[in-house]
PDB file of C-alpha atoms in Angstrom:
ATOM      1  CA  MET A   1     217.420 119.922-202.442  1.00  0.00           C
ATOM      2  CA  GLU A   2     219.102 118.222-199.601  1.00  0.00           C
ATOM      3  CA  ALA A   3     215.934 117.716-198.031  1.00  0.00           C
ATOM      4  CA  ALA A   4     214.820 116.103-201.746  1.00  0.00           C
ATOM      5  CA  ASN A   5     217.438 113.735-201.539  1.00  0.00           C
ATOM      6  CA  ARG A   6     217.220 112.600-198.416  1.00  0.00           C
ATOM      7  CA  ALA A   7     213.434 111.433-198.850  1.00  0.00           C
ATOM      8  CA  ALA A   8     214.631 109.857-202.278  1.00  0.00           C
ATOM      9  CA  ARG A   9     217.445 108.116-200.612  1.00  0.00           C
ATOM     10  CA  SER A  10     214.852 107.011-197.731  1.00  0.00           C
ATOM     11  CA  ALA A  11     212.025 105.815-200.612  1.00  0.00           C
ATOM     12  CA  CYS A  12     214.988 104.061-202.058  1.00  0.00           C
ATOM     13  CA  ALA A  13     215.896 102.558-198.860  1.00  0.00           C
ATOM     14  CA  LEU A  14     212.372 101.516-197.891  1.00  0.00           C
ATOM     15  CA  LEU A  15     212.027  99.991-201.344  1.00  0.00           C
ATOM     16  CA  MET A  16     214.979  98.132-201.196  1.00  0.00           C
ATOM     17  CA  GLY A  17     213.982  96.186-197.884  1.00  0.00           C
ATOM     18  CA  ALA A  18     210.973  95.422-199.168  1.00  0.00           C
ATOM     19  CA  LEU A  19     212.448  93.787-202.142  1.00  0.00           C
ATOM     20  CA  SER A  20     214.794  91.808-199.687  1.00  0.00           C
ATOM     21  CA  LEU A  21     211.767  90.647-197.463  1.00  0.00           C
ATOM     22  CA  THR A  22     210.221  89.444-200.538  1.00  0.00           C
ATOM     23  CA  ALA A  23     213.486  87.368-201.528  1.00  0.00           C
ATOM     24  CA  LEU A  24     213.806  85.960-198.314  1.00  0.00           C
ATOM     25  CA  SER A  25     210.130  84.917-197.977  1.00  0.00           C
ATOM     26  CA  ALA A  26     210.275  82.917-201.421  1.00  0.00           C
ATOM     27  CA  CYS A  27     213.640  81.128-200.397  1.00  0.00           C
ATOM     28  CA  GLY A  28     213.181  80.486-196.767  1.00  0.00           C
ATOM     29  CA  GLY A  29     209.725  79.613-195.801  1.00  0.00           C
ATOM     30  CA  GLY A  30     206.025  80.287-195.426  1.00  0.00           C
ATOM     31  CA  ALA A  31     203.542  79.714-198.094  1.00  0.00           C
ATOM     32  CA  ASP A  32     206.193  79.737-201.156  1.00  0.00           C
ATOM     33  CA  GLU A  33     207.162  76.283-199.750  1.00  0.00           C
ATOM     34  CA  GLY A  34     204.221  74.769-200.723  1.00  0.00           C
ATOM     35  CA  LEU A  35     202.582  71.845-198.241  1.00  0.00           C
ATOM     36  CA  PRO A  36     204.209  68.923-196.684  1.00  0.00           C
ATOM     37  CA  LEU A  37     203.399  65.323-196.953  1.00  0.00           C
ATOM     38  CA  ARG A  38     204.307  63.175-193.858  1.00  0.00           C
ATOM     39  CA  LEU A  39     206.008  60.091-194.403  1.00  0.00           C
ATOM     40  CA  GLU A  40     205.976  57.234-192.228  1.00  0.00           C
ATOM     41  CA  ILE A  41     208.628  53.927-192.687  1.00  0.00           C
ATOM     42  CA  SER A  42     208.810  50.804-190.994  1.00  0.00           C
ATOM     43  CA  HIS A  43     210.904  47.769-192.213  1.00  0.00           C
ATOM     44  CA  ALA A  44     210.369  43.780-192.050  1.00  0.00           C
ATOM     45  CA  LEU A  45     212.441  40.938-192.601  1.00  0.00           C
ATOM     46  CA  ALA A  46     210.777  37.801-194.021  1.00  0.00           C
ATOM     47  CA  GLY A  47     207.267  38.781-193.192  1.00  0.00           C
ATOM     48  CA  GLN A  48     208.175  40.064-189.586  1.00  0.00           C
ATOM     49  CA  PRO A  49     208.333  43.358-187.959  1.00  0.00           C
ATOM     50  CA  LEU A  50     212.333  43.727-187.972  1.00  0.00           C
ATOM     51  CA  LYS A  51     213.970  43.768-184.699  1.00  0.00           C
ATOM     52  CA  LEU A  52     217.661  44.743-184.762  1.00  0.00           C
ATOM     53  CA  GLY A  53     219.747  42.082-183.171  1.00  0.00           C
ATOM     54  CA  GLN A  54     217.140  39.157-183.566  1.00  0.00           C
ATOM     55  CA  GLU A  55     218.185  36.181-185.935  1.00  0.00           C
ATOM     56  CA  THR A  56     215.559  35.711-188.499  1.00  0.00           C
ATOM     57  CA  ALA A  57     215.232  32.949-191.666  1.00  0.00           C
ATOM     58  CA  LEU A  58     215.458  34.024-194.850  1.00  0.00           C
ATOM     59  CA  PRO A  59     213.484  32.497-198.048  1.00  0.00           C
ATOM     60  CA  THR A  60     216.689  31.495-198.817  1.00  0.00           C
ATOM     61  CA  SER A  61     217.154  29.061-195.991  1.00  0.00           C
ATOM     62  CA  GLU A  62     220.133  31.474-194.855  1.00  0.00           C
ATOM     63  CA  HIS A  63     219.683  33.243-191.840  1.00  0.00           C
ATOM     64  CA  LEU A  64     220.386  37.382-190.778  1.00  0.00           C
ATOM     65  CA  SER A  65     220.555  38.877-187.553  1.00  0.00           C
ATOM     66  CA  VAL A  66     220.254  42.821-188.572  1.00  0.00           C
ATOM     67  CA  ASP A  67     222.475  45.305-186.405  1.00  0.00           C
ATOM     68  CA  HIS A  68     222.147  48.465-188.408  1.00  0.00           C
ATOM     69  CA  LEU A  69     220.137  49.772-191.275  1.00  0.00           C
ATOM     70  CA  ARG A  70     220.727  52.878-192.512  1.00  0.00           C
ATOM     71  CA  TYR A  71     219.810  54.862-195.825  1.00  0.00           C
ATOM     72  CA  TYR A  72     218.989  58.091-198.097  1.00  0.00           C
ATOM     73  CA  LEU A  73     215.828  59.061-199.406  1.00  0.00           C
ATOM     74  CA  SER A  74     215.695  62.180-201.773  1.00  0.00           C
ATOM     75  CA  ASN A  75     214.199  63.680-205.000  1.00  0.00           C
ATOM     76  CA  PHE A  76     210.608  63.355-204.003  1.00  0.00           C
ATOM     77  CA  ARG A  77     208.210  63.987-206.182  1.00  0.00           C
ATOM     78  CA  LEU A  78     203.991  63.750-206.381  1.00  0.00           C
ATOM     79  CA  HIS A  79     202.306  62.596-209.043  1.00  0.00           C
ATOM     80  CA  GLY A  80     198.906  64.468-209.390  1.00  0.00           C
ATOM     81  CA  ILE A  81     195.550  62.996-210.661  1.00  0.00           C
ATOM     82  CA  ASP A  82     195.739  65.307-213.490  1.00  0.00           C
ATOM     83  CA  GLY A  83     199.117  63.721-214.706  1.00  0.00           C
ATOM     84  CA  ARG A  84     201.694  66.522-213.484  1.00  0.00           C
ATOM     85  CA  TRP A  85     204.368  65.982-210.985  1.00  0.00           C
ATOM     86  CA  SER A  86     205.326  68.185-208.260  1.00  0.00           C
ATOM     87  CA  ALA A  87     208.517  68.418-206.655  1.00  0.00           C
ATOM     88  CA  ALA A  88     209.622  68.368-202.958  1.00  0.00           C
ATOM     89  CA  ALA A  89     211.463  71.654-202.026  1.00  0.00           C
ATOM     90  CA  HIS A  90     215.131  71.335-202.100  1.00  0.00           C
ATOM     91  CA  SER A  91     218.066  73.385-201.377  1.00  0.00           C
ATOM     92  CA  ASP A  92     221.601  74.139-202.550  1.00  0.00           C
ATOM     93  CA  ALA A  93     222.801  75.752-199.297  1.00  0.00           C
ATOM     94  CA  ASP A  94     221.925  72.990-197.346  1.00  0.00           C
ATOM     95  CA  ALA A  95     220.433  69.332-197.147  1.00  0.00           C
ATOM     96  CA  ARG A  96     216.662  69.998-197.109  1.00  0.00           C
ATOM     97  CA  GLY A  97     215.099  67.434-199.270  1.00  0.00           C
ATOM     98  CA  TYR A  98     217.674  64.840-198.440  1.00  0.00           C
ATOM     99  CA  PHE A  99     216.820  62.067-195.395  1.00  0.00           C
ATOM    100  CA  LEU A 100     219.038  59.673-193.303  1.00  0.00           C
ATOM    101  CA  VAL A 101     216.793  56.790-192.490  1.00  0.00           C
ATOM    102  CA  ASP A 102     218.242  55.103-189.310  1.00  0.00           C
ATOM    103  CA  GLU A 103     216.355  51.934-187.747  1.00  0.00           C
ATOM    104  CA  SER A 104     217.851  52.442-184.440  1.00  0.00           C
ATOM    105  CA  GLN A 105     216.684  56.105-184.697  1.00  0.00           C
ATOM    106  CA  PRO A 106     212.830  55.956-184.565  1.00  0.00           C
ATOM    107  CA  THR A 107     212.503  59.957-185.322  1.00  0.00           C
ATOM    108  CA  SER A 108     214.400  59.288-188.866  1.00  0.00           C
ATOM    109  CA  LYS A 109     211.560  57.065-189.577  1.00  0.00           C
ATOM    110  CA  LEU A 110     208.723  60.170-189.256  1.00  0.00           C
ATOM    111  CA  PHE A 111     209.228  62.875-191.297  1.00  0.00           C
ATOM    112  CA  ASP A 112     207.595  65.909-193.186  1.00  0.00           C
ATOM    113  CA  ILE A 113     208.518  66.409-196.964  1.00  0.00           C
ATOM    114  CA  ALA A 114     207.754  70.426-197.694  1.00  0.00           C
ATOM    115  CA  GLY A 115     207.095  71.943-201.085  1.00  0.00           C
ATOM    116  CA  PHE A 116     204.087  70.271-202.783  1.00  0.00           C
ATOM    117  CA  GLY A 117     201.468  71.885-204.254  1.00  0.00           C
ATOM    118  CA  LYS A 118     197.603  71.571-202.922  1.00  0.00           C
ATOM    119  CA  GLY A 119     195.643  69.052-204.575  1.00  0.00           C
ATOM    120  CA  GLU A 120     195.288  65.123-204.889  1.00  0.00           C
ATOM    121  CA  TYR A 121     197.763  62.501-205.865  1.00  0.00           C
ATOM    122  CA  ASP A 122     198.009  59.051-206.814  1.00  0.00           C
ATOM    123  CA  GLY A 123     201.657  58.331-207.034  1.00  0.00           C
ATOM    124  CA  ILE A 124     205.111  58.948-205.091  1.00  0.00           C
ATOM    125  CA  GLU A 125     208.910  59.095-206.737  1.00  0.00           C
ATOM    126  CA  PHE A 126     211.711  59.125-204.490  1.00  0.00           C
ATOM    127  CA  VAL A 127     215.745  58.246-204.828  1.00  0.00           C
ATOM    128  CA  ILE A 128     217.479  55.990-202.737  1.00  0.00           C
ATOM    129  CA  GLY A 129     220.552  57.198-202.293  1.00  0.00           C
ATOM    130  CA  VAL A 130     222.014  60.568-203.224  1.00  0.00           C
ATOM    131  CA  ASP A 131     222.063  62.295-206.659  1.00  0.00           C
ATOM    132  CA  ALA A 132     225.095  62.676-209.085  1.00  0.00           C
ATOM    133  CA  ALA A 133     225.184  66.639-207.852  1.00  0.00           C
ATOM    134  CA  ARG A 134     225.232  65.862-204.170  1.00  0.00           C
ATOM    135  CA  ASN A 135     227.573  63.007-204.340  1.00  0.00           C
ATOM    136  CA  SER A 136     230.401  65.047-205.760  1.00  0.00           C
ATOM    137  CA  ALA A 137     229.751  68.241-203.496  1.00  0.00           C
ATOM    138  CA  GLY A 138     232.240  67.294-201.229  1.00  0.00           C
ATOM    139  CA  VAL A 139     231.583  68.108-197.202  1.00  0.00           C
ATOM    140  CA  GLN A 140     227.766  69.389-196.812  1.00  0.00           C
ATOM    141  CA  GLY A 141     225.879  69.838-193.688  1.00  0.00           C
ATOM    142  CA  GLY A 142     222.376  68.464-191.986  1.00  0.00           C
ATOM    143  CA  ALA A 143     221.978  64.782-193.480  1.00  0.00           C
ATOM    144  CA  LEU A 144     224.518  65.088-195.557  1.00  0.00           C
ATOM    145  CA  ASP A 145     227.348  66.137-192.818  1.00  0.00           C
ATOM    146  CA  PRO A 146     229.897  63.421-192.759  1.00  0.00           C
ATOM    147  CA  ALA A 147     229.605  63.349-189.242  1.00  0.00           C
ATOM    148  CA  GLN A 148     226.677  61.079-189.982  1.00  0.00           C
ATOM    149  CA  GLY A 149     228.981  58.073-190.659  1.00  0.00           C
ATOM    150  CA  MET A 150     227.518  57.983-194.372  1.00  0.00           C
ATOM    151  CA  PHE A 151     230.558  59.291-196.348  1.00  0.00           C
ATOM    152  CA  TRP A 152     233.474  57.468-197.389  1.00  0.00           C
ATOM    153  CA  THR A 153     237.231  58.721-197.163  1.00  0.00           C
ATOM    154  CA  TRP A 154     238.376  56.360-199.167  1.00  0.00           C
ATOM    155  CA  ASN A 155     236.167  56.179-201.950  1.00  0.00           C
ATOM    156  CA  THR A 156     234.504  59.435-203.203  1.00  0.00           C
ATOM    157  CA  GLY A 157     231.156  60.206-202.229  1.00  0.00           C
ATOM    158  CA  TYR A 158     228.214  58.905-200.066  1.00  0.00           C
ATOM    159  CA  ILE A 159     227.309  55.303-198.680  1.00  0.00           C
ATOM    160  CA  PHE A 160     223.536  55.345-199.929  1.00  0.00           C
ATOM    161  CA  PHE A 161     222.596  52.019-198.244  1.00  0.00           C
ATOM    162  CA  LYS A 162     224.671  50.463-195.424  1.00  0.00           C
ATOM    163  CA  LEU A 163     223.342  47.037-193.646  1.00  0.00           C
ATOM    164  CA  GLU A 164     225.324  45.192-191.065  1.00  0.00           C
ATOM    165  CA  GLY A 165     224.557  42.542-188.893  1.00  0.00           C
ATOM    166  CA  HIS A 166     225.493  38.697-188.390  1.00  0.00           C
ATOM    167  CA  SER A 167     224.801  35.346-189.827  1.00  0.00           C
ATOM    168  CA  PRO A 168     225.906  31.946-189.231  1.00  0.00           C
ATOM    169  CA  GLU A 169     226.220  31.199-193.204  1.00  0.00           C
ATOM    170  CA  SER A 170     228.793  34.275-193.320  1.00  0.00           C
ATOM    171  CA  SER A 171     232.508  33.173-193.995  1.00  0.00           C
ATOM    172  CA  ALA A 172     233.713  36.327-192.956  1.00  0.00           C
ATOM    173  CA  ARG A 173     235.556  37.153-189.702  1.00  0.00           C
ATOM    174  CA  ASN A 174     233.004  37.215-186.588  1.00  0.00           C
ATOM    175  CA  GLN A 175     230.283  35.981-188.939  1.00  0.00           C
ATOM    176  CA  ILE A 176     229.621  39.680-189.750  1.00  0.00           C
ATOM    177  CA  VAL A 177     227.882  40.532-192.859  1.00  0.00           C
ATOM    178  CA  GLU A 178     228.153  44.540-194.102  1.00  0.00           C
ATOM    179  CA  TYR A 179     226.639  45.654-197.424  1.00  0.00           C
ATOM    180  CA  HIS A 180     227.924  49.216-197.822  1.00  0.00           C
ATOM    181  CA  ILE A 181     226.521  50.223-201.388  1.00  0.00           C
ATOM    182  CA  GLY A 182     227.479  53.897-202.695  1.00  0.00           C
ATOM    183  CA  GLY A 183     229.992  55.990-204.320  1.00  0.00           C
ATOM    184  CA  SER A 184     230.232  58.508-207.382  1.00  0.00           C
ATOM    185  CA  ARG A 185     231.278  56.406-210.253  1.00  0.00           C
ATOM    186  CA  GLU A 186     228.867  55.406-213.011  1.00  0.00           C
ATOM    187  CA  PRO A 187     226.643  53.419-212.859  1.00  0.00           C
ATOM    188  CA  THR A 188     225.506  54.775-210.257  1.00  0.00           C
ATOM    189  CA  PRO A 189     223.763  52.576-207.257  1.00  0.00           C
ATOM    190  CA  ALA A 190     221.120  55.082-206.569  1.00  0.00           C
ATOM    191  CA  ARG A 191     217.800  54.015-207.441  1.00  0.00           C
ATOM    192  CA  THR A 192     214.718  55.921-208.331  1.00  0.00           C
ATOM    193  CA  VAL A 193     211.170  54.038-206.930  1.00  0.00           C
ATOM    194  CA  VAL A 194     208.221  55.170-208.362  1.00  0.00           C
ATOM    195  CA  LEU A 195     204.996  53.436-205.944  1.00  0.00           C
ATOM    196  CA  PRO A 196     201.445  54.076-207.081  1.00  0.00           C
ATOM    197  CA  LEU A 197     199.521  55.579-203.639  1.00  0.00           C
ATOM    198  CA  GLY A 198     196.401  53.375-203.828  1.00  0.00           C
ATOM    199  CA  VAL A 199     192.634  53.354-204.869  1.00  0.00           C
ATOM    200  CA  LYS A 200     191.730  56.886-203.180  1.00  0.00           C
ATOM    201  CA  PRO A 201     194.605  59.314-203.808  1.00  0.00           C
ATOM    202  CA  VAL A 202     196.506  61.298-200.985  1.00  0.00           C
ATOM    203  CA  LYS A 203     194.683  64.930-200.691  1.00  0.00           C
ATOM    204  CA  LEU A 204     197.415  67.692-199.567  1.00  0.00           C
ATOM    205  CA  ASP A 205     195.307  70.838-198.336  1.00  0.00           C
ATOM    206  CA  PRO A 206     196.470  73.478-195.743  1.00  0.00           C
ATOM    207  CA  LYS A 207     193.875  71.931-193.393  1.00  0.00           C
ATOM    208  CA  LEU A 208     194.834  68.559-193.563  1.00  0.00           C
ATOM    209  CA  VAL A 209     197.991  65.983-192.616  1.00  0.00           C
ATOM    210  CA  ALA A 210     198.649  63.571-195.101  1.00  0.00           C
ATOM    211  CA  THR A 211     200.657  60.623-194.112  1.00  0.00           C
ATOM    212  CA  VAL A 212     202.013  57.824-195.975  1.00  0.00           C
ATOM    213  CA  HIS A 213     202.950  54.863-194.623  1.00  0.00           C
ATOM    214  CA  LEU A 214     205.820  52.897-196.257  1.00  0.00           C
ATOM    215  CA  GLN A 215     206.989  49.476-195.394  1.00  0.00           C
ATOM    216  CA  GLY A 216     210.768  48.285-196.692  1.00  0.00           C
ATOM    217  CA  GLU A 217     210.758  44.314-196.500  1.00  0.00           C
ATOM    218  CA  LEU A 218     214.610  43.387-196.248  1.00  0.00           C
ATOM    219  CA  ALA A 219     214.231  40.056-197.755  1.00  0.00           C
ATOM    220  CA  THR A 220     213.884  41.478-201.205  1.00  0.00           C
ATOM    221  CA  LEU A 221     217.662  41.720-200.973  1.00  0.00           C
ATOM    222  CA  PHE A 222     218.061  37.995-200.990  1.00  0.00           C
ATOM    223  CA  GLU A 223     215.058  36.783-203.222  1.00  0.00           C
ATOM    224  CA  GLY A 224     215.115  36.322-207.085  1.00  0.00           C
ATOM    225  CA  GLU A 225     217.395  35.512-209.153  1.00  0.00           C
ATOM    226  CA  PRO A 226     220.360  36.423-209.587  1.00  0.00           C
ATOM    227  CA  GLY A 227     220.126  36.224-205.479  1.00  0.00           C
ATOM    228  CA  LEU A 228     222.288  37.165-203.210  1.00  0.00           C
ATOM    229  CA  ARG A 229     223.693  34.885-201.175  1.00  0.00           C
ATOM    230  CA  ILE A 230     225.465  35.850-197.951  1.00  0.00           C
ATOM    231  CA  ALA A 231     227.760  32.461-198.006  1.00  0.00           C
ATOM    232  CA  ASP A 232     228.939  33.458-201.240  1.00  0.00           C
ATOM    233  CA  LYS A 233     228.948  37.352-200.580  1.00  0.00           C
ATOM    234  CA  PRO A 234     228.856  38.529-196.820  1.00  0.00           C
ATOM    235  CA  THR A 235     230.471  41.741-197.394  1.00  0.00           C
ATOM    236  CA  ILE A 236     230.146  44.405-200.280  1.00  0.00           C
ATOM    237  CA  MET A 237     231.918  47.479-200.141  1.00  0.00           C
ATOM    238  CA  ASP A 238     232.795  48.047-204.069  1.00  0.00           C
ATOM    239  CA  PRO A 239     230.419  50.066-205.701  1.00  0.00           C
ATOM    240  CA  ALA A 240     230.360  47.945-208.870  1.00  0.00           C
ATOM    241  CA  ALA A 241     229.624  44.824-206.761  1.00  0.00           C
ATOM    242  CA  GLY A 242     227.114  46.457-204.979  1.00  0.00           C
ATOM    243  CA  ALA A 243     224.688  46.812-208.257  1.00  0.00           C
ATOM    244  CA  THR A 244     222.921  43.471-207.252  1.00  0.00           C
ATOM    245  CA  VAL A 245     222.018  44.973-204.081  1.00  0.00           C
ATOM    246  CA  ALA A 246     220.976  48.442-205.377  1.00  0.00           C
ATOM    247  CA  ASP A 247     218.583  46.381-207.821  1.00  0.00           C
ATOM    248  CA  ARG A 248     217.139  44.624-204.904  1.00  0.00           C
ATOM    249  CA  TYR A 249     216.697  47.544-202.480  1.00  0.00           C
ATOM    250  CA  ALA A 250     214.954  49.455-205.242  1.00  0.00           C
ATOM    251  CA  GLY A 251     211.770  46.981-204.997  1.00  0.00           C
ATOM    252  CA  MET A 252     212.034  46.813-201.125  1.00  0.00           C
ATOM    253  CA  PHE A 253     209.231  49.155-200.549  1.00  0.00           C
ATOM    254  CA  ARG A 254     205.407  49.243-200.562  1.00  0.00           C
ATOM    255  CA  VAL A 255     202.747  51.704-199.739  1.00  0.00           C
ATOM    256  CA  ASP A 256     201.527  50.038-196.872  1.00  0.00           C
ATOM    257  CA  HIS A 257     198.418  52.526-196.061  1.00  0.00           C
ATOM    258  CA  ILE A 258     197.515  56.295-195.968  1.00  0.00           C
ATOM    259  CA  HIS A 259     195.471  58.473-193.489  1.00  0.00           C
ATOM    260  CA  HIS A 260     194.387  62.145-193.355  1.00  0.00           C
ATOM    261  CA  GLU A 261     193.989  64.273-190.096  1.00  0.00           C
ATOM    262  CA  PRO A 262     192.832  67.576-189.415  1.00  0.00           C
ATOM    263  CA  ARG A 263     195.746  70.037-189.036  1.00  0.00           C
ATOM    264  CA  ARG A 264     195.865  71.233-185.355  1.00  0.00           C
ATOM    265  CA  ASP A 265     198.155  73.821-186.102  1.00  0.00           C
ATOM    266  CA  ARG A 266     195.499  75.646-187.942  1.00  0.00           C
TER     267      ARG A 266
END
């Protein structure tokens, strides 16, 4: 009888171990995470490649030298040619699926977004900023770690978009320009962007690396009506006042080009 009990306990342990491994595979990696899309980002200012610290004439006849540019991208989805959406992988336990783009850090402008299904896609959707659930979740890690310098201590929530620089038209101290847009109060300054991926769809396949090149034109922040004028608003920190800037950065991206390469690790 004792031998039978030991055998039963051993079989149960093996079964539980197999179930645990299955659960870990589903949550932590492998094929269940789907396929990645590689995203490469570049920035321009008034039609010229952005160079930090270089003064540039804006379409408004004002001038701007950008010293720092940082913002969050999150909640990526791809639109399939069959009309269905495929969402990127994310985790409530970490900051997977949230990316902090920093113009001074080239590696932050080239990253893989995991979790998409195999297929062909003709559109991409993402959020500039952090969604409400994460914005109110308190201190987090990874790209959302407060040590990244994008979390307000005096105003609940994250800074979604940060542009700092100088302008001769600025009336602020030392002619600074500072736009810190974010916070958790409604209406949210997070903006959803939907872009077509061009004439030919992006193909996600285990044998390929698909790269989408996005370009962000910062002059978009200052164009149109009601336009943002540095002389009038050289600094914006208040979430309510940042709505105009948020509406502008929602339109700053375009798909520059797309390419596919054979995956070398297969």
